[in-house]
PDB file of C-alpha atoms and ligand atoms in Angstrom:
ATOM      1  CA  MET V   1      84.421 270.410  43.014  1.00 50.00           C
ATOM      2  CA  SER V   2      81.626 268.199  41.680  1.00 62.00           C
ATOM      3  CA  ASP V   3      79.615 271.161  41.249  1.00 91.00           C
ATOM      4  CA  LEU V   4      81.517 271.801  38.282  1.00 96.00           C
ATOM      5  CA  PHE V   5      80.054 269.081  36.405  1.00 97.00           C
ATOM      6  CA  ASP V   6      76.669 269.549  37.398  1.00 97.00           C
ATOM      7  CA  LEU V   7      74.146 270.184  34.358  1.00 98.00           C
ATOM      8  CA  SER V   8      70.814 270.281  36.157  1.00 97.00           C
ATOM      9  CA  ASP V   9      68.959 273.396  34.420  1.00 93.00           C
ATOM     10  CA  GLU V  10      70.508 273.182  31.832  1.00 98.00           C
ATOM     11  CA  VAL V  11      69.631 272.165  28.438  1.00 98.00           C
ATOM     12  CA  ALA V  12      71.192 269.873  25.608  1.00 98.00           C
ATOM     13  CA  VAL V  13      70.508 269.626  22.112  1.00 99.00           C
ATOM     14  CA  VAL V  14      72.082 266.594  20.747  1.00 99.00           C
ATOM     15  CA  THR V  15      71.955 265.771  16.864  1.00 99.00           C
ATOM     16  CA  GLY V  16      72.604 262.396  16.149  1.00 99.00           C
ATOM     17  CA  GLY V  17      71.528 261.404  19.452  1.00 98.00           C
ATOM     18  CA  ALA V  18      70.469 257.839  18.299  1.00 98.00           C
ATOM     19  CA  GLY V  19      73.866 257.229  16.845  1.00 98.00           C
ATOM     20  CA  LEU V  20      76.421 254.723  18.237  1.00 98.00           C
ATOM     21  CA  ILE V  21      78.461 257.827  19.829  1.00 99.00           C
ATOM     22  CA  GLY V  22      75.294 260.129  19.672  1.00 99.00           C
ATOM     23  CA  SER V  23      73.133 258.100  22.159  1.00 98.00           C
ATOM     24  CA  ALA V  24      76.279 257.772  24.900  1.00 98.00           C
ATOM     25  CA  LEU V  25      76.447 261.474  24.741  1.00 98.00           C
ATOM     26  CA  CYS V  26      72.952 261.851  25.544  1.00 98.00           C
ATOM     27  CA  GLU V  27      73.026 259.327  28.127  1.00 98.00           C
ATOM     28  CA  GLY V  28      76.021 261.123  29.894  1.00 98.00           C
ATOM     29  CA  LEU V  29      74.450 264.436  29.530  1.00 98.00           C
ATOM     30  CA  ALA V  30      70.901 263.166  31.142  1.00 98.00           C
ATOM     31  CA  GLU V  31      73.102 261.085  34.037  1.00 97.00           C
ATOM     32  CA  HIS V  32      74.506 264.912  34.824  1.00 97.00           C
ATOM     33  CA  GLY V  33      71.208 266.053  35.057  1.00 97.00           C
ATOM     34  CA  ALA V  34      70.757 268.259  31.964  1.00 98.00           C
ATOM     35  CA  THR V  35      67.362 268.023  30.045  1.00 98.00           C
ATOM     36  CA  VAL V  36      68.284 266.379  26.650  1.00 98.00           C
ATOM     37  CA  VAL V  37      66.646 267.086  23.358  1.00 98.00           C
ATOM     38  CA  LEU V  38      67.688 264.106  21.020  1.00 98.00           C
ATOM     39  CA  VAL V  39      67.611 265.051  17.397  1.00 99.00           C
ATOM     40  CA  ASP V  40      67.687 262.290  15.038  1.00 99.00           C
ATOM     41  CA  ALA V  41      66.269 261.574  11.544  1.00 98.00           C
ATOM     42  CA  ASP V  42      65.539 257.927  12.429  1.00 98.00           C
ATOM     43  CA  GLU V  43      62.365 258.707  14.765  1.00 98.00           C
ATOM     44  CA  ASP V  44      62.116 255.354  15.992  1.00 98.00           C
ATOM     45  CA  ALA V  45      65.821 254.694  17.088  1.00 98.00           C
ATOM     46  CA  ALA V  46      65.512 258.523  18.558  1.00 98.00           C
ATOM     47  CA  ALA V  47      62.241 257.360  20.653  1.00 98.00           C
ATOM     48  CA  GLU V  48      64.144 253.835  21.618  1.00 98.00           C
ATOM     49  CA  THR V  49      67.100 255.381  22.859  1.00 98.00           C
ATOM     50  CA  ALA V  50      65.194 258.472  24.775  1.00 98.00           C
ATOM     51  CA  ASN V  51      63.162 255.235  26.348  1.00 98.00           C
ATOM     52  CA  SER V  52      66.334 253.197  27.423  1.00 98.00           C
ATOM     53  CA  ILE V  53      68.028 256.359  28.982  1.00 97.00           C
ATOM     54  CA  GLY V  54      65.236 257.368  30.902  1.00 85.00           C
ATOM     55  CA  GLY V  55      66.103 260.298  32.164  1.00 80.00           C
ATOM     56  CA  HIS V  56      64.750 263.587  31.073  1.00 95.00           C
ATOM     57  CA  VAL V  57      65.320 263.271  27.276  1.00 98.00           C
ATOM     58  CA  VAL V  58      62.437 264.429  24.500  1.00 98.00           C
ATOM     59  CA  THR V  59      63.108 263.625  20.849  1.00 98.00           C
ATOM     60  CA  GLN V  60      62.637 265.563  17.499  1.00 98.00           C
ATOM     61  CA  ALA V  61      62.547 264.243  14.371  1.00 98.00           C
ATOM     62  CA  ALA V  62      64.452 266.350  11.962  1.00 98.00           C
ATOM     63  CA  ASP V  63      66.965 266.017   9.195  1.00 98.00           C
ATOM     64  CA  VAL V  64      69.973 268.173  10.239  1.00 98.00           C
ATOM     65  CA  THR V  65      70.948 269.302   6.742  1.00 98.00           C
ATOM     66  CA  SER V  66      67.721 271.421   6.726  1.00 98.00           C
ATOM     67  CA  ALA V  67      67.925 274.791   7.767  1.00 98.00           C
ATOM     68  CA  PRO V  68      64.243 275.078   8.399  1.00 98.00           C
ATOM     69  CA  GLU V  69      64.251 271.576  10.149  1.00 98.00           C
ATOM     70  CA  MET V  70      66.789 272.827  12.616  1.00 98.00           C
ATOM     71  CA  GLY V  71      65.108 275.960  12.833  1.00 98.00           C
ATOM     72  CA  ALA V  72      62.059 274.496  14.125  1.00 98.00           C
ATOM     73  CA  VAL V  73      64.248 272.256  16.509  1.00 98.00           C
ATOM     74  CA  PHE V  74      65.861 275.051  18.318  1.00 98.00           C
ATOM     75  CA  GLU V  75      62.480 277.092  18.582  1.00 98.00           C
ATOM     76  CA  TYR V  76      60.632 273.757  20.239  1.00 98.00           C
ATOM     77  CA  ALA V  77      64.006 273.502  22.762  1.00 98.00           C
ATOM     78  CA  VAL V  78      63.763 277.139  23.733  1.00 98.00           C
ATOM     79  CA  ASP V  79      59.473 277.605  23.754  1.00 98.00           C
ATOM     80  CA  ALA V  80      59.502 274.260  25.931  1.00 98.00           C
ATOM     81  CA  PHE V  81      62.730 274.622  28.344  1.00 98.00           C
ATOM     82  CA  GLY V  82      63.715 278.357  28.035  1.00 98.00           C
ATOM     83  CA  SER V  83      67.377 277.971  26.884  1.00 98.00           C
ATOM     84  CA  VAL V  84      69.566 276.080  24.735  1.00 98.00           C
ATOM     85  CA  ASP V  85      72.979 275.788  26.967  1.00 98.00           C
ATOM     86  CA  THR V  86      74.532 272.824  25.227  1.00 98.00           C
ATOM     87  CA  VAL V  87      74.606 271.867  21.467  1.00 99.00           C
ATOM     88  CA  VAL V  88      76.297 268.576  20.329  1.00 99.00           C
ATOM     89  CA  ASN V  89      76.424 267.915  16.929  1.00 99.00           C
ATOM     90  CA  SER V  90      76.958 264.148  16.365  1.00 99.00           C
ATOM     91  CA  ALA V  91      74.650 263.489  13.339  1.00 98.00           C
ATOM     92  CA  TYR V  92      76.676 261.696  10.614  1.00 98.00           C
ATOM     93  CA  PRO V  93      74.821 262.386   7.233  1.00 98.00           C
ATOM     94  CA  ARG V  94      75.703 260.687   4.169  1.00 97.00           C
ATOM     95  CA  ASN V  95      74.738 259.229   0.729  1.00 98.00           C
ATOM     96  CA  GLU V  96      74.340 255.544   0.149  1.00 97.00           C
ATOM     97  CA  ARG V  97      77.957 255.251  -2.091  1.00 97.00           C
ATOM     98  CA  TYR V  98      79.746 256.961   0.943  1.00 98.00           C
ATOM     99  CA  GLY V  99      82.842 255.062   2.175  1.00 96.00           C
ATOM    100  CA  THR V 100      84.144 253.663  -1.272  1.00 96.00           C
ATOM    101  CA  GLU V 101      88.005 253.484  -2.278  1.00 97.00           C
ATOM    102  CA  PHE V 102      89.199 257.174  -3.263  1.00 98.00           C
ATOM    103  CA  GLN V 103      89.740 256.097  -7.121  1.00 97.00           C
ATOM    104  CA  ASP V 104      86.223 254.898  -7.192  1.00 97.00           C
ATOM    105  CA  VAL V 105      84.436 258.036  -5.540  1.00 98.00           C
ATOM    106  CA  SER V 106      82.993 260.053  -8.338  1.00 98.00           C
ATOM    107  CA  LEU V 107      83.166 264.416  -7.963  1.00 98.00           C
ATOM    108  CA  SER V 108      79.316 264.456  -7.385  1.00 98.00           C
ATOM    109  CA  ASP V 109      79.649 262.151  -4.606  1.00 98.00           C
ATOM    110  CA  TRP V 110      82.333 264.241  -3.326  1.00 98.00           C
ATOM    111  CA  GLU V 111      80.468 266.886  -3.294  1.00 98.00           C
ATOM    112  CA  GLU V 112      77.048 265.576  -2.042  1.00 98.00           C
ATOM    113  CA  ASN V 113      78.970 263.661   1.004  1.00 98.00           C
ATOM    114  CA  ILE V 114      80.736 266.977   1.857  1.00 98.00           C
ATOM    115  CA  ALA V 115      77.915 269.007   1.440  1.00 98.00           C
ATOM    116  CA  LEU V 116      75.768 267.095   3.525  1.00 98.00           C
ATOM    117  CA  ASN V 117      77.961 266.772   6.382  1.00 98.00           C
ATOM    118  CA  LEU V 118      79.647 270.266   6.413  1.00 98.00           C
ATOM    119  CA  ASN V 119      76.339 272.010   6.282  1.00 98.00           C
ATOM    120  CA  SER V 120      75.068 270.505   8.927  1.00 98.00           C
ATOM    121  CA  TYR V 121      77.511 271.641  11.183  1.00 98.00           C
ATOM    122  CA  TYR V 122      76.900 275.106   9.605  1.00 98.00           C
ATOM    123  CA  ILE V 123      73.409 275.161  10.013  1.00 98.00           C
ATOM    124  CA  SER V 124      73.554 273.648  13.526  1.00 99.00           C
ATOM    125  CA  CYS V 125      76.059 276.068  15.014  1.00 98.00           C
ATOM    126  CA  LYS V 126      74.338 279.165  13.171  1.00 98.00           C
ATOM    127  CA  LYS V 127      71.205 278.355  14.673  1.00 98.00           C
ATOM    128  CA  SER V 128      73.089 277.710  18.048  1.00 98.00           C
ATOM    129  CA  PHE V 129      75.113 280.659  18.189  1.00 98.00           C
ATOM    130  CA  GLU V 130      71.603 283.195  17.236  1.00 98.00           C
ATOM    131  CA  ILE V 131      70.227 281.583  20.393  1.00 98.00           C
ATOM    132  CA  MET V 132      72.805 281.483  23.018  1.00 98.00           C
ATOM    133  CA  ARG V 133      74.355 285.145  22.049  1.00 98.00           C
ATOM    134  CA  ARG V 134      71.069 286.333  23.683  1.00 97.00           C
ATOM    135  CA  GLN V 135      71.551 284.416  26.761  1.00 97.00           C
ATOM    136  CA  GLU V 136      72.954 285.760  29.832  1.00 96.00           C
ATOM    137  CA  THR V 137      74.634 282.499  30.378  1.00 96.00           C
ATOM    138  CA  GLY V 138      75.594 282.248  26.730  1.00 98.00           C
ATOM    139  CA  GLY V 139      76.345 278.336  26.120  1.00 98.00           C
ATOM    140  CA  SER V 140      78.614 275.600  24.505  1.00 98.00           C
ATOM    141  CA  ILE V 141      78.664 273.924  21.135  1.00 99.00           C
ATOM    142  CA  VAL V 142      80.551 270.800  20.990  1.00 99.00           C
ATOM    143  CA  ASN V 143      81.323 269.506  17.204  1.00 99.00           C
ATOM    144  CA  LEU V 144      82.142 265.547  16.622  1.00 99.00           C
ATOM    145  CA  GLY V 145      85.549 265.627  14.676  1.00 98.00           C
ATOM    146  CA  SER V 146      87.677 262.439  14.688  1.00 98.00           C
ATOM    147  CA  ILE V 147      91.499 261.620  14.952  1.00 98.00           C
ATOM    148  CA  TYR V 148      91.381 261.774  10.999  1.00 98.00           C
ATOM    149  CA  GLY V 149      90.909 265.668  11.126  1.00 98.00           C
ATOM    150  CA  VAL V 150      94.242 265.847  12.140  1.00 98.00           C
ATOM    151  CA  GLN V 151      96.100 262.931  10.937  1.00 97.00           C
ATOM    152  CA  ALA V 152      96.115 260.817   7.541  1.00 97.00           C
ATOM    153  CA  PRO V 153      94.001 257.378   7.775  1.00 97.00           C
ATOM    154  CA  ASP V 154      96.443 254.245   8.428  1.00 96.00           C
ATOM    155  CA  PHE V 155      95.275 252.265   5.324  1.00 97.00           C
ATOM    156  CA  ASP V 156      97.366 249.692   7.019  1.00 97.00           C
ATOM    157  CA  VAL V 157      94.502 248.872   9.357  1.00 98.00           C
ATOM    158  CA  TYR V 158      91.615 248.237   6.684  1.00 98.00           C
ATOM    159  CA  THR V 159      93.870 245.379   5.041  1.00 97.00           C
ATOM    160  CA  GLY V 160      91.871 242.265   4.251  1.00 97.00           C
ATOM    161  CA  THR V 161      88.583 244.015   4.836  1.00 97.00           C
ATOM    162  CA  ASP V 162      86.083 246.028   2.490  1.00 96.00           C
ATOM    163  CA  MET V 163      86.523 249.125   4.866  1.00 97.00           C
ATOM    164  CA  THR V 164      88.290 252.088   3.881  1.00 97.00           C
ATOM    165  CA  GLY V 165      89.132 256.015   5.450  1.00 97.00           C
ATOM    166  CA  PRO V 166      86.521 257.839   2.939  1.00 98.00           C
ATOM    167  CA  VAL V 167      88.524 260.924   1.404  1.00 98.00           C
ATOM    168  CA  GLU V 168      85.376 263.101   2.263  1.00 98.00           C
ATOM    169  CA  TYR V 169      85.917 262.147   6.084  1.00 98.00           C
ATOM    170  CA  SER V 170      89.277 263.728   6.126  1.00 98.00           C
ATOM    171  CA  ALA V 171      88.267 266.532   4.211  1.00 98.00           C
ATOM    172  CA  ILE V 172      85.425 266.995   6.308  1.00 98.00           C
ATOM    173  CA  LYS V 173      86.753 266.620   9.788  1.00 98.00           C
ATOM    174  CA  GLY V 174      89.916 268.799   9.204  1.00 98.00           C
ATOM    175  CA  ALA V 175      87.378 271.477   7.952  1.00 98.00           C
ATOM    176  CA  VAL V 176      85.092 271.042  11.583  1.00 99.00           C
ATOM    177  CA  ILE V 177      88.492 271.279  13.332  1.00 98.00           C
ATOM    178  CA  ASN V 178      89.024 274.831  11.751  1.00 98.00           C
ATOM    179  CA  PHE V 179      85.495 275.828  11.587  1.00 98.00           C
ATOM    180  CA  THR V 180      84.992 275.412  15.211  1.00 99.00           C
ATOM    181  CA  ARG V 181      88.307 277.755  15.677  1.00 98.00           C
ATOM    182  CA  TYR V 182      86.265 280.239  13.347  1.00 98.00           C
ATOM    183  CA  LEU V 183      83.186 279.889  15.656  1.00 98.00           C
ATOM    184  CA  ALA V 184      84.898 280.181  18.883  1.00 99.00           C
ATOM    185  CA  SER V 185      86.851 283.357  18.202  1.00 98.00           C
ATOM    186  CA  TYR V 186      83.739 284.866  16.645  1.00 98.00           C
ATOM    187  CA  ALA V 187      81.455 283.871  19.446  1.00 98.00           C
ATOM    188  CA  GLY V 188      83.688 284.168  22.516  1.00 98.00           C
ATOM    189  CA  LYS V 189      82.731 287.907  23.515  1.00 98.00           C
ATOM    190  CA  TYR V 190      79.314 286.810  23.381  1.00 98.00           C
ATOM    191  CA  GLY V 191      79.960 283.952  26.070  1.00 98.00           C
ATOM    192  CA  VAL V 192      79.285 281.377  23.443  1.00 98.00           C
ATOM    193  CA  ARG V 193      82.380 278.253  23.690  1.00 98.00           C
ATOM    194  CA  ALA V 194      82.836 276.064  20.696  1.00 99.00           C
ATOM    195  CA  ASN V 195      84.967 273.025  20.928  1.00 99.00           C
ATOM    196  CA  VAL V 196      85.674 269.790  19.006  1.00 99.00           C
ATOM    197  CA  LEU V 197      85.231 266.152  20.646  1.00 99.00           C
ATOM    198  CA  SER V 198      87.550 263.902  18.459  1.00 99.00           C
ATOM    199  CA  PRO V 199      86.891 260.431  18.978  1.00 98.00           C
ATOM    200  CA  GLY V 200      89.358 257.470  17.950  1.00 98.00           C
ATOM    201  CA  GLY V 201      88.089 254.499  16.323  1.00 98.00           C
ATOM    202  CA  VAL V 202      84.880 253.682  18.523  1.00 98.00           C
ATOM    203  CA  PHE V 203      84.116 249.520  18.382  1.00 98.00           C
ATOM    204  CA  ASP V 204      81.001 248.714  16.760  1.00 98.00           C
ATOM    205  CA  GLU V 205      81.087 245.241  15.833  1.00 98.00           C
ATOM    206  CA  GLN V 206      83.615 245.805  12.868  1.00 98.00           C
ATOM    207  CA  ALA V 207      85.533 242.645  10.952  1.00 97.00           C
ATOM    208  CA  GLU V 208      87.662 241.154  13.629  1.00 98.00           C
ATOM    209  CA  GLN V 209      91.074 241.524  11.449  1.00 98.00           C
ATOM    210  CA  PHE V 210      90.246 245.360  11.425  1.00 98.00           C
ATOM    211  CA  VAL V 211      89.487 245.350  15.125  1.00 98.00           C
ATOM    212  CA  THR V 212      92.972 243.437  15.798  1.00 98.00           C
ATOM    213  CA  GLN V 213      95.192 245.373  13.622  1.00 98.00           C
ATOM    214  CA  TYR V 214      93.501 248.565  14.662  1.00 98.00           C
ATOM    215  CA  GLU V 215      94.106 247.629  18.312  1.00 98.00           C
ATOM    216  CA  SER V 216      97.649 246.725  17.843  1.00 98.00           C
ATOM    217  CA  LYS V 217      98.310 250.379  17.081  1.00 97.00           C
ATOM    218  CA  VAL V 218      96.587 251.703  20.211  1.00 98.00           C
ATOM    219  CA  PRO V 219      98.637 252.622  23.181  1.00 98.00           C
ATOM    220  CA  LEU V 220      95.638 251.669  25.488  1.00 98.00           C
ATOM    221  CA  SER V 221      95.400 248.442  23.399  1.00 98.00           C
ATOM    222  CA  ARG V 222      91.717 248.805  22.446  1.00 98.00           C
ATOM    223  CA  MET V 223      89.107 250.697  20.376  1.00 98.00           C
ATOM    224  CA  ALA V 224      87.024 253.279  21.729  1.00 98.00           C
ATOM    225  CA  ARG V 225      83.516 252.241  23.390  1.00 98.00           C
ATOM    226  CA  PRO V 226      80.815 254.877  23.175  1.00 98.00           C
ATOM    227  CA  GLU V 227      80.808 255.409  27.086  1.00 98.00           C
ATOM    228  CA  ASP V 228      84.232 256.530  26.954  1.00 98.00           C
ATOM    229  CA  LEU V 229      82.704 259.894  25.464  1.00 99.00           C
ATOM    230  CA  LYS V 230      80.600 260.700  28.450  1.00 98.00           C
ATOM    231  CA  GLY V 231      82.949 262.091  30.371  1.00 98.00           C
ATOM    232  CA  PRO V 232      84.923 264.319  27.704  1.00 98.00           C
ATOM    233  CA  VAL V 233      81.041 265.654  26.417  1.00 99.00           C
ATOM    234  CA  VAL V 234      80.198 266.507  30.043  1.00 98.00           C
ATOM    235  CA  TYR V 235      83.414 268.243  30.797  1.00 98.00           C
ATOM    236  CA  LEU V 236      83.091 270.172  27.683  1.00 98.00           C
ATOM    237  CA  SER V 237      79.624 271.115  28.068  1.00 98.00           C
ATOM    238  CA  SER V 238      79.687 271.894  31.930  1.00 98.00           C
ATOM    239  CA  ASP V 239      81.845 274.616  33.678  1.00 97.00           C
ATOM    240  CA  SER V 240      84.554 272.431  34.334  1.00 98.00           C
ATOM    241  CA  SER V 241      85.451 273.473  30.877  1.00 98.00           C
ATOM    242  CA  LYS V 242      84.441 277.154  30.971  1.00 98.00           C
ATOM    243  CA  TYR V 243      87.669 278.682  30.032  1.00 98.00           C
ATOM    244  CA  MET V 244      88.093 276.316  27.139  1.00 98.00           C
ATOM    245  CA  THR V 245      87.223 277.352  23.638  1.00 99.00           C
ATOM    246  CA  GLY V 246      88.480 276.823  19.974  1.00 99.00           C
ATOM    247  CA  GLN V 247      90.180 273.413  21.056  1.00 99.00           C
ATOM    248  CA  ASN V 248      90.036 270.002  19.699  1.00 99.00           C
ATOM    249  CA  LEU V 249      90.024 267.073  22.504  1.00 99.00           C
ATOM    250  CA  ILE V 250      91.215 264.047  21.345  1.00 98.00           C
ATOM    251  CA  VAL V 251      90.057 260.858  22.923  1.00 99.00           C
ATOM    252  CA  ASP V 252      91.495 258.016  21.104  1.00 98.00           C
ATOM    253  CA  GLY V 253      93.547 255.856  23.594  1.00 98.00           C
ATOM    254  CA  GLY V 254      96.813 257.549  22.800  1.00 98.00           C
ATOM    255  CA  TRP V 255      96.567 256.770  18.828  1.00 98.00           C
ATOM    256  CA  THR V 256      97.689 259.964  17.519  1.00 98.00           C
ATOM    257  CA  ILE V 257     100.746 260.246  19.899  1.00 97.00           C
ATOM    258  CA  LYS V 258     102.865 258.347  17.675  1.00 91.00           C
TER     259      LYS V 258
HETATM  260  N1  NAD S   1      82.175 255.682  14.972  1.00 96.73           N
HETATM  261  C1  NAD S   1      83.468 256.026  14.962  1.00 96.73           C
HETATM  262  O1  NAD S   1      84.469 255.263  15.344  1.00 96.73           O
HETATM  263  C2  NAD S   1      83.815 257.557  15.041  1.00 96.73           C
HETATM  264  C3  NAD S   1      85.120 257.894  15.327  1.00 96.73           C
HETATM  265  C4  NAD S   1      85.495 259.273  15.444  1.00 96.73           C
HETATM  266  C5  NAD S   1      84.633 260.239  15.074  1.00 96.73           C
HETATM  267  N2  NAD S   1      83.264 259.713  15.117  1.00 96.73           N
HETATM  268  C6  NAD S   1      82.092 260.625  14.595  1.00 96.73           C
HETATM  269  O2  NAD S   1      81.400 260.987  15.435  1.00 96.73           O
HETATM  270  C7  NAD S   1      79.691 261.249  15.199  1.00 96.73           C
HETATM  271  C8  NAD S   1      78.705 260.055  15.270  1.00 96.73           C
HETATM  272  O3  NAD S   1      79.204 259.073  14.688  1.00 96.73           O
HETATM  273  P1  NAD S   1      78.618 257.710  15.282  1.00 96.73           P
HETATM  274  O4  NAD S   1      79.402 256.156  14.916  1.00 96.73           O
HETATM  275  O5  NAD S   1      77.569 257.857  16.159  1.00 96.73           O
HETATM  276  O6  NAD S   1      77.634 257.490  13.648  1.00 96.73           O
HETATM  277  P2  NAD S   1      76.130 256.613  13.454  1.00 96.73           P
HETATM  278  O7  NAD S   1      76.086 256.664  12.038  1.00 96.73           O
HETATM  279  O8  NAD S   1      76.387 255.408  14.331  1.00 96.73           O
HETATM  280  O9  NAD S   1      74.813 257.717  14.181  1.00 96.73           O
HETATM  281  C9  NAD S   1      74.673 259.105  13.206  1.00 96.73           C
HETATM  282  C10 NAD S   1      73.331 259.299  13.481  1.00 96.73           C
HETATM  283  O10 NAD S   1      72.926 260.574  12.691  1.00 96.73           O
HETATM  284  C11 NAD S   1      71.696 260.101  12.226  1.00 96.73           C
HETATM  285  N3  NAD S   1      71.644 260.954  11.191  1.00 96.73           N
HETATM  286  C12 NAD S   1      72.308 260.772   9.655  1.00 96.73           C
HETATM  287  N4  NAD S   1      71.828 261.525   9.033  1.00 96.73           N
HETATM  288  C13 NAD S   1      71.122 262.209   9.563  1.00 96.73           C
HETATM  289  C14 NAD S   1      70.435 263.694   9.295  1.00 96.73           C
HETATM  290  N5  NAD S   1      70.431 263.874   8.062  1.00 96.73           N
HETATM  291  N6  NAD S   1      69.623 264.354   9.899  1.00 96.73           N
HETATM  292  C15 NAD S   1      69.538 263.791  11.582  1.00 96.73           C
HETATM  293  N7  NAD S   1      70.303 262.870  11.748  1.00 96.73           N
HETATM  294  C16 NAD S   1      70.917 261.995  10.822  1.00 96.73           C
HETATM  295  C17 NAD S   1      71.859 258.705  12.286  1.00 96.73           C
HETATM  296  O11 NAD S   1      70.084 258.481  12.143  1.00 96.73           O
HETATM  297  C18 NAD S   1      72.332 258.328  13.516  1.00 96.73           C
HETATM  298  O12 NAD S   1      71.290 257.524  14.482  1.00 96.73           O
HETATM  299  C19 NAD S   1      80.573 261.609  13.307  1.00 96.73           C
HETATM  300  O13 NAD S   1      80.673 262.824  13.305  1.00 96.73           O
HETATM  301  C20 NAD S   1      81.599 260.688  13.389  1.00 96.73           C
HETATM  302  O14 NAD S   1      82.213 261.303  12.194  1.00 96.73           O
HETATM  303  C21 NAD S   1      82.878 258.704  15.074  1.00 96.73           C
END
């Protein structure tokens, strides 16, 4: 049974690998034996994350919104390691005005944030598919979604803070889930799987009032920790989920059941 989760001989490309969630995903994959290509725009943070993980993690500085840069990343991975077996898309590109109240979001910000974020999934998934379809063993794509891809934000949890649920976020995450279904349907006959991993809110030193309000609505009574996502990403990347595609795996302490 434990072999089902074994990722030795597997190569995983993780975008946003230096981020809050991405770094835990890299760690989980490396702990299960994968060679990890950590892709991030923040070169220093990427190097720091790779050093702290200590397994076989190499870094690639790239902008996920650039098709040529991502093309070079995938070319590097194939040249250096021979295959790309898993791709996890956890980068979170957005502009500096992202996260304002709905009535303050301009059309150009809406357009820019949606394009930055959704295009990055398209670019990475298209390149991943091009490589994986030619491999005898296919591959697994894991797109980071969110509970807000299946549910409206609960604005009560932001009361008394300067936080909100960005409107672009709901549009993007809903789209990521259905884009992933499309991909799974299209790519299945080539042995390529695609699933979404949708976390609930992850603790990141947010305002205490927000954390208290959020946690009061979670059946498991706490926000997620990045390490809660290690098992799920290993599951989706490995043979343990080999008959699963097009699904949205929600890891939220039970938030969405109510
Ligand atoms: N944090 C949460 O509570 C939460 C909850 C549900 C879903 N998610 C999703 O998980 C994913 C990761 O979120 P996170 O909280 O780890 O975000 P984060 O901001 O901590 O990390 C994102 C990483 O992406 C990198 N990045 C940003 N723009 C980039 C670009 N253009 N090219 C390359 N790298 C770029 C950043 O440098 C950073 O390291 C996102 O899709 C997010 O929507 C997060």
